[in-house]
Amino acid sequence: MSNKNFCQGPTCHTRTTTDRFLKSRGVVRGRYAMWSRDSSSGYANRCKYFCSTSCESEWLDTHMQNIEQARPIEFITHRRESQGYEKVTDSHTDYYGNDYKTNRIERVDNNTEIN
């Protein structure tokens, strides 16, 4: 197991970036925190729990009222996932006639309606 905590950001596992996407299962996963649990720098204390400052800010926005009221906040101990994504490759031709491909991650709608 990694020596890092899982990112505590409330929406980290829903952001569709290529480093969060697990192609074999079609899921988007939350990241690990930036720094390991063993980091001893005072600044590193925040980085032991979040993968980015945006995740840190979202967590504070979500939990600030609980902090002010001194209520406990649940610590995420498992890697969260969002189901139903796939990688889509698009082929393009630029102005000079060169072919290139771009990848993007799309939500897959598995619900089929029969009329």
Short mmCIF file of C-alpha atoms in Angstrom, two decimals:
data_model
loop_
_atom_site.label_atom_id
_atom_site.label_comp_id
_atom_site.label_asym_id
_atom_site.label_seq_id
_atom_site.Cartn_x
_atom_site.Cartn_y
_atom_site.Cartn_z
CA MET A 1 0.00 0.00 0.00
CA SER A 2 1.10 3.53 -0.71
CA ASN A 3 2.59 5.67 2.02
CA LYS A 4 0.16 8.45 1.08
CA ASN A 5 -3.36 9.27 2.20
CA PHE A 6 -6.18 9.37 -0.30
CA CYS A 7 -7.19 12.89 -1.36
CA GLN A 8 -9.89 14.21 0.96
CA GLY A 9 -11.38 16.52 -1.69
CA PRO A 10 -15.16 16.03 -1.92
CA THR A 11 -15.22 15.96 -5.74
CA CYS A 12 -11.71 14.69 -6.55
CA HIS A 13 -13.09 11.36 -7.76
CA THR A 14 -15.48 13.02 -10.24
CA ARG A 15 -12.97 15.10 -12.23
CA THR A 16 -12.30 13.50 -15.59
CA THR A 17 -8.56 13.76 -16.12
CA THR A 18 -6.38 11.12 -17.74
CA ASP A 19 -4.38 10.41 -14.58
CA ARG A 20 -7.59 9.66 -12.66
CA PHE A 21 -9.07 7.39 -15.35
CA LEU A 22 -8.70 3.61 -15.04
CA LYS A 23 -9.41 2.27 -18.54
CA SER A 24 -9.68 -1.41 -17.61
CA ARG A 25 -12.67 -0.78 -15.34
CA GLY A 26 -14.08 2.41 -16.88
CA VAL A 27 -13.90 4.39 -13.64
CA VAL A 28 -12.53 7.75 -12.57
CA ARG A 29 -10.72 7.48 -9.23
CA GLY A 30 -9.62 10.00 -6.66
CA ARG A 31 -5.91 10.73 -6.47
CA TYR A 32 -3.42 10.19 -3.69
CA ALA A 33 -2.39 13.23 -1.65
CA MET A 34 0.57 15.30 -2.89
CA TRP A 35 3.07 14.32 -0.20
CA SER A 36 3.66 11.18 1.85
CA ARG A 37 2.70 10.73 5.49
CA ASP A 38 6.39 10.86 6.46
CA SER A 39 6.97 14.45 5.31
CA SER A 40 8.08 16.59 8.23
CA SER A 41 7.84 20.12 6.80
CA GLY A 42 5.26 22.38 8.40
CA TYR A 43 3.91 23.29 4.98
CA ALA A 44 3.61 19.61 4.08
CA ASN A 45 0.96 18.98 6.71
CA ARG A 46 -1.75 20.26 4.34
CA CYS A 47 -0.27 18.38 1.39
CA LYS A 48 -0.54 15.07 3.25
CA TYR A 49 -4.33 15.11 2.75
CA PHE A 50 -5.03 16.78 -0.61
CA CYS A 51 -3.83 16.31 -4.20
CA SER A 52 -4.23 19.99 -5.08
CA THR A 53 -5.14 23.35 -3.59
CA SER A 54 -8.50 23.22 -5.37
CA CYS A 55 -9.40 19.99 -3.53
CA GLU A 56 -8.23 21.59 -0.30
CA SER A 57 -10.41 24.68 -0.90
CA GLU A 58 -13.47 22.56 -1.78
CA TRP A 59 -13.00 20.53 1.39
CA LEU A 60 -12.82 23.70 3.50
CA ASP A 61 -15.92 25.12 1.78
CA THR A 62 -17.81 21.90 2.49
CA HIS A 63 -16.67 21.42 6.10
CA MET A 64 -16.12 24.95 7.43
CA GLN A 65 -19.36 24.98 9.43
CA ASN A 66 -18.42 21.66 11.08
CA ILE A 67 -14.98 23.08 11.94
CA GLU A 68 -16.53 26.21 13.48
CA GLN A 69 -18.91 24.08 15.55
CA ALA A 70 -16.11 21.67 16.57
CA ARG A 71 -17.97 18.68 15.10
CA PRO A 72 -15.97 15.66 13.91
CA ILE A 73 -15.38 15.22 10.18
CA GLU A 74 -15.08 11.79 8.61
CA PHE A 75 -11.64 10.91 7.25
CA ILE A 76 -11.67 9.14 3.88
CA THR A 77 -9.77 5.86 4.20
CA HIS A 78 -10.60 4.30 0.83
CA ARG A 79 -10.13 5.39 -2.76
CA ARG A 80 -13.41 6.73 -4.12
CA GLU A 81 -14.53 6.01 -7.68
CA SER A 82 -17.10 7.28 -10.16
CA GLN A 83 -18.47 4.60 -12.50
CA GLY A 84 -19.44 4.73 -16.16
CA TYR A 85 -16.67 6.45 -18.13
CA GLU A 86 -14.80 5.54 -21.30
CA LYS A 87 -11.85 6.93 -23.23
CA VAL A 88 -12.76 8.31 -26.66
CA THR A 89 -10.15 8.93 -29.37
CA ASP A 90 -10.89 11.51 -32.05
CA SER A 91 -8.97 11.78 -35.33
CA HIS A 92 -8.33 15.25 -36.73
CA THR A 93 -6.53 16.81 -39.67
CA ASP A 94 -4.88 20.19 -39.17
CA TYR A 95 -4.54 23.05 -41.65
CA TYR A 96 -1.41 21.51 -43.19
CA GLY A 97 -2.97 18.08 -43.75
CA ASN A 98 -1.28 16.37 -40.78
CA ASP A 99 -3.36 13.75 -39.02
CA TYR A 100 -3.39 13.61 -35.24
CA LYS A 101 -5.49 12.07 -32.50
CA THR A 102 -6.87 13.51 -29.30
CA ASN A 103 -8.18 11.60 -26.32
CA ARG A 104 -10.96 12.60 -23.98
CA ILE A 105 -12.89 10.87 -21.24
CA GLU A 106 -16.67 10.76 -21.59
CA ARG A 107 -19.49 9.70 -19.33
CA VAL A 108 -21.27 6.63 -20.73
CA ASP A 109 -25.03 6.50 -20.49
CA ASN A 110 -25.93 2.85 -19.99
CA ASN A 111 -29.66 3.54 -19.76
CA THR A 112 -31.48 2.62 -22.95
CA GLU A 113 -35.05 3.67 -23.46
CA ILE A 114 -37.38 1.59 -25.61
CA ASN A 115 -40.22 3.52 -27.22
#
